[in-house]
């Protein structure tokens, strides 16, 4: 298994509170991604990073921000959580510098916003 | 924008029968097409992939075919077994000069293999 750790694994929070999810990798891959998974929508890209301090938006980025201060860590922040952000969040990594590289996923974080 | 459509959303087959899942992509620049299997409560895991310069790829009971002209690709599972029951996702990606970097996923197919 790829060395990807997501924390926390489960989180319950109230509407309006800030939340930060962490993804940590030990593979030294340049690319890291945050996806959310919801029934009927599959996996939707929130943000991704292609290097330290280099990030870009995905298809559902509104309400989310990210930071990557070092290669191994990619943080996803919900500045003010809403019920629509209740979801399962997956971090993924890839290494396209070596050619075509599939995504490898972490075990996910289940977030519930009440 | 970029889009991947996946059908069917649910599929039930008898054990031993074949299952086929189809995906269509919109971006003709896409050049890499992985398939992921996700068991209940677990992370998606890569099961097979295909590049745009190949028409078909097989790995034991699973195979993937690609039709670039029609912009669609399919997953074929033969001799299905109960452990094949899961949600399957297709994805499409296009590369920068140094390789693939961004993946768009289909909405998933829930496969049930009936014993």
Short mmCIF file of C-alpha atoms in Angstrom, two decimals:
data_model
loop_
_atom_site.label_atom_id
_atom_site.label_comp_id
_atom_site.label_asym_id
_atom_site.label_seq_id
_atom_site.Cartn_x
_atom_site.Cartn_y
_atom_site.Cartn_z
CA UNK A 1 0.00 0.00 0.00
CA UNK A 2 1.12 3.55 -0.78
CA UNK A 3 2.20 5.41 2.36
CA UNK A 4 -0.74 7.78 2.72
CA UNK A 5 -2.24 8.68 6.08
CA UNK A 6 -5.34 10.79 6.53
CA UNK A 7 -6.34 12.33 9.84
CA UNK A 8 -8.72 12.36 11.47
CA UNK A 9 -10.57 9.29 10.16
CA UNK A 10 -13.88 10.56 11.50
CA UNK A 11 -14.99 14.04 12.46
CA UNK A 12 -18.28 15.50 13.64
CA UNK A 13 -18.51 19.28 13.75
CA UNK A 14 -21.10 22.00 13.94
CA UNK A 15 -22.14 24.34 11.16
CA UNK A 16 -19.98 27.44 11.05
CA UNK A 17 -16.89 25.95 12.68
CA UNK A 18 -13.54 25.67 10.90
CA UNK A 19 -12.23 22.21 10.10
CA UNK A 20 -8.83 21.06 8.84
CA UNK A 21 -8.16 17.64 7.37
CA UNK A 22 -4.63 16.39 6.99
CA UNK A 23 -3.01 14.14 4.41
CA UNK A 24 0.49 12.86 5.00
CA UNK A 25 2.52 10.83 2.49
CA UNK A 26 5.83 9.05 2.75
CA UNK A 27 6.26 8.41 -1.00
CA UNK A 28 7.80 11.76 -1.93
CA UNK A 29 5.23 12.17 -4.73
CA UNK A 30 4.93 15.66 -6.17
CA UNK A 31 1.19 15.59 -6.83
CA UNK A 32 -1.41 15.43 -4.07
CA UNK A 33 -5.19 15.70 -4.40
CA UNK A 34 -8.30 16.13 -2.32
CA UNK A 35 -11.53 14.49 -3.51
CA UNK A 36 -14.94 14.28 -1.94
CA UNK A 37 -17.21 11.30 -2.42
CA UNK A 38 -20.98 11.58 -2.30
CA UNK A 39 -23.69 9.13 -3.40
CA UNK A 40 -24.60 9.67 -7.03
CA UNK A 41 -21.65 11.97 -7.67
CA UNK A 42 -18.68 9.66 -7.49
CA UNK A 43 -15.34 11.26 -6.72
CA UNK A 44 -15.11 14.98 -7.32
CA UNK A 45 -11.86 16.91 -7.27
CA UNK A 46 -11.70 19.76 -4.74
CA UNK A 47 -8.10 20.97 -5.03
CA UNK A 48 -4.80 19.53 -6.01
CA UNK A 49 -1.14 20.41 -5.55
CA UNK A 50 1.75 19.92 -7.95
CA UNK A 51 4.48 20.96 -5.55
CA UNK A 52 5.23 22.84 -2.35
CA UNK A 53 3.08 25.97 -2.30
CA UNK A 54 1.74 25.14 -5.79
CA UNK A 55 -1.98 24.40 -5.79
CA UNK A 56 -4.91 24.64 -8.17
CA UNK A 57 -8.68 24.37 -7.98
CA UNK A 58 -10.73 21.38 -8.93
CA UNK A 59 -14.38 21.17 -9.94
CA UNK A 60 -15.89 21.73 -6.46
CA UNK A 61 -13.48 24.13 -4.75
CA UNK A 62 -15.94 26.68 -3.34
CA UNK A 63 -15.83 26.72 0.46
CA UNK A 64 -12.49 24.93 0.64
CA UNK A 65 -8.87 26.05 0.83
CA UNK A 66 -5.66 24.06 0.82
CA UNK A 67 -2.06 24.48 1.83
CA UNK A 68 1.10 22.59 1.16
CA UNK A 69 4.12 23.85 3.06
CA UNK A 70 6.16 20.66 2.61
CA UNK A 71 6.15 17.78 0.18
CA UNK A 72 4.66 15.23 2.55
CA UNK A 73 1.67 17.20 3.89
CA UNK A 74 -1.43 18.54 2.15
CA UNK A 75 -4.06 20.23 4.29
CA UNK A 76 -7.70 20.81 3.40
CA UNK A 77 -9.52 23.53 5.33
CA UNK A 78 -13.20 24.28 5.53
CA UNK A 79 -13.23 27.84 6.83
CA UNK A 80 -16.85 27.69 7.96
CA UNK A 81 -18.34 24.22 7.63
CA UNK A 82 -21.81 23.79 6.14
CA UNK A 83 -24.11 20.75 6.08
CA UNK A 84 -23.51 20.41 2.33
CA UNK A 85 -19.88 19.61 3.14
CA UNK A 86 -20.87 16.43 4.96
CA UNK A 87 -19.03 13.85 2.91
CA UNK A 88 -16.21 11.35 2.76
CA UNK A 89 -12.94 13.04 1.84
CA UNK A 90 -10.15 11.16 0.12
CA UNK A 91 -6.60 12.28 -0.33
CA UNK A 92 -4.65 10.85 -3.25
CA UNK A 93 -1.12 11.05 -4.56
CA UNK A 94 0.58 10.47 -7.90
CA UNK A 95 4.03 10.78 -9.38
CA UNK A 96 3.68 11.92 -13.03
CA UNK A 97 7.29 13.05 -13.19
CA UNK A 98 8.08 9.38 -13.82
CA UNK A 99 5.53 9.15 -16.64
CA UNK A 100 1.90 8.13 -16.51
CA UNK A 101 1.09 7.59 -12.86
CA UNK A 102 -2.18 6.34 -11.37
CA UNK A 103 -3.71 7.83 -8.27
CA UNK A 104 -3.25 6.08 -4.96
CA UNK A 105 -5.79 6.90 -2.30
CA UNK A 106 -5.69 7.27 1.44
CA UNK A 107 -8.29 5.58 3.64
CA UNK A 108 -10.58 8.59 3.76
CA UNK A 109 -12.02 10.94 6.35
CA UNK A 110 -15.73 10.83 7.11
CA UNK A 111 -16.88 14.35 7.98
CA UNK A 112 -20.31 15.10 9.40
CA UNK A 113 -21.46 18.69 9.75
CA UNK A 114 -24.49 19.05 12.05
CA UNK B 1 -15.97 21.28 -19.20
CA UNK B 2 -14.38 17.88 -18.81
CA UNK B 3 -16.83 15.12 -18.10
CA UNK B 4 -16.92 11.35 -17.75
CA UNK B 5 -20.23 9.53 -17.96
CA UNK B 6 -20.51 6.02 -16.57
CA UNK B 7 -23.25 3.42 -17.10
CA UNK B 8 -25.00 1.59 -15.62
CA UNK B 9 -25.22 2.96 -12.11
CA UNK B 10 -26.13 -0.47 -10.75
CA UNK B 11 -25.57 -3.91 -12.22
CA UNK B 12 -26.61 -7.30 -10.91
CA UNK B 13 -25.26 -10.49 -12.44
CA UNK B 14 -25.35 -14.15 -11.56
CA UNK B 15 -22.11 -15.67 -10.33
CA UNK B 16 -20.12 -16.93 -13.28
CA UNK B 17 -21.66 -14.49 -15.75
CA UNK B 18 -19.85 -11.54 -17.31
CA UNK B 19 -20.24 -7.89 -16.37
CA UNK B 20 -19.60 -4.87 -18.57
CA UNK B 21 -19.35 -1.25 -17.43
CA UNK B 22 -19.09 1.56 -19.95
CA UNK B 23 -17.67 5.08 -19.74
CA UNK B 24 -17.63 7.99 -22.16
CA UNK B 25 -15.28 10.94 -21.87
CA UNK B 26 -15.56 14.41 -23.34
CA UNK B 27 -11.98 15.65 -23.60
CA UNK B 28 -10.30 14.26 -26.69
CA UNK B 29 -6.91 15.10 -25.15
CA UNK B 30 -7.41 12.44 -22.46
CA UNK B 31 -4.75 9.78 -22.76
CA UNK B 32 -4.94 7.60 -19.67
CA UNK B 33 -7.92 5.65 -18.35
CA UNK B 34 -7.72 3.85 -15.00
CA UNK B 35 -10.41 1.77 -13.32
CA UNK B 36 -10.84 1.62 -9.56
CA UNK B 37 -12.67 -0.83 -7.33
CA UNK B 38 -14.07 0.33 -4.02
CA UNK B 39 -15.34 -2.12 -1.45
CA UNK B 40 -17.75 -0.94 1.20
CA UNK B 41 -16.10 1.44 3.66
CA UNK B 42 -12.72 1.24 1.97
CA UNK B 43 -10.61 3.37 -0.34
CA UNK B 44 -10.71 3.09 -4.13
CA UNK B 45 -8.00 0.81 -5.45
CA UNK B 46 -6.62 0.62 -8.96
CA UNK B 47 -7.48 -2.64 -10.72
CA UNK B 48 -6.52 -1.99 -14.33
CA UNK B 49 -5.62 0.90 -16.60
CA UNK B 50 -5.13 1.60 -20.28
CA UNK B 51 -3.26 4.23 -22.24
CA UNK B 52 -4.53 5.91 -25.37
CA UNK B 53 -2.09 4.12 -27.66
CA UNK B 54 -3.55 0.72 -26.75
CA UNK B 55 -6.95 -0.68 -27.74
CA UNK B 56 -7.29 -3.46 -25.20
CA UNK B 57 -5.62 -4.74 -22.06
CA UNK B 58 -6.28 -7.89 -20.06
CA UNK B 59 -5.38 -9.04 -16.58
CA UNK B 60 -6.76 -12.47 -15.73
CA UNK B 61 -10.57 -12.10 -15.50
CA UNK B 62 -10.67 -8.36 -16.14
CA UNK B 63 -10.11 -6.46 -19.36
CA UNK B 64 -10.48 -2.91 -20.56
CA UNK B 65 -11.15 -1.75 -24.11
CA UNK B 66 -10.73 1.73 -25.52
CA UNK B 67 -12.30 3.32 -28.59
CA UNK B 68 -10.62 6.71 -29.05
CA UNK B 69 -12.72 7.66 -32.04
CA UNK B 70 -15.95 7.25 -30.09
CA UNK B 71 -14.31 8.43 -26.87
CA UNK B 72 -15.48 5.55 -24.78
CA UNK B 73 -13.89 2.75 -22.81
CA UNK B 74 -15.27 -0.29 -21.05
CA UNK B 75 -14.45 -2.65 -18.20
CA UNK B 76 -15.18 -6.34 -18.73
CA UNK B 77 -15.23 -8.85 -15.89
CA UNK B 78 -15.61 -12.49 -16.83
CA UNK B 79 -16.55 -15.43 -14.61
CA UNK B 80 -17.76 -13.08 -11.89
CA UNK B 81 -17.38 -14.10 -8.28
CA UNK B 82 -19.06 -12.79 -5.09
CA UNK B 83 -15.85 -10.95 -4.17
CA UNK B 84 -16.23 -8.87 -7.32
CA UNK B 85 -19.19 -7.15 -5.66
CA UNK B 86 -18.13 -3.52 -5.16
CA UNK B 87 -18.43 -0.06 -6.65
CA UNK B 88 -16.34 0.47 -9.76
CA UNK B 89 -15.16 3.88 -10.97
CA UNK B 90 -13.72 4.83 -14.31
CA UNK B 91 -11.54 7.90 -14.76
CA UNK B 92 -9.95 9.87 -17.55
CA UNK B 93 -6.81 11.92 -17.42
CA UNK B 94 -4.69 13.95 -19.80
CA UNK B 95 -1.04 14.65 -19.37
CA UNK B 96 1.20 17.58 -19.34
CA UNK B 97 4.52 17.08 -21.06
CA UNK B 98 5.77 15.23 -18.00
CA UNK B 99 2.78 12.94 -17.47
CA UNK B 100 -0.76 12.79 -16.19
CA UNK B 101 -1.80 15.19 -13.47
CA UNK B 102 -5.57 15.58 -13.21
CA UNK B 103 -8.25 12.90 -13.10
CA UNK B 104 -11.98 13.17 -13.76
CA UNK B 105 -14.07 10.29 -12.42
CA UNK B 106 -17.31 8.72 -13.51
CA UNK B 107 -20.14 8.49 -10.99
CA UNK B 108 -19.58 4.81 -10.25
CA UNK B 109 -21.28 1.46 -10.88
CA UNK B 110 -22.44 -0.71 -8.02
CA UNK B 111 -21.89 -4.31 -9.10
CA UNK B 112 -23.69 -7.09 -7.24
CA UNK B 113 -22.74 -10.66 -7.99
CA UNK B 114 -25.53 -12.99 -6.95
CA UNK B 115 -24.54 -16.43 -5.69
#
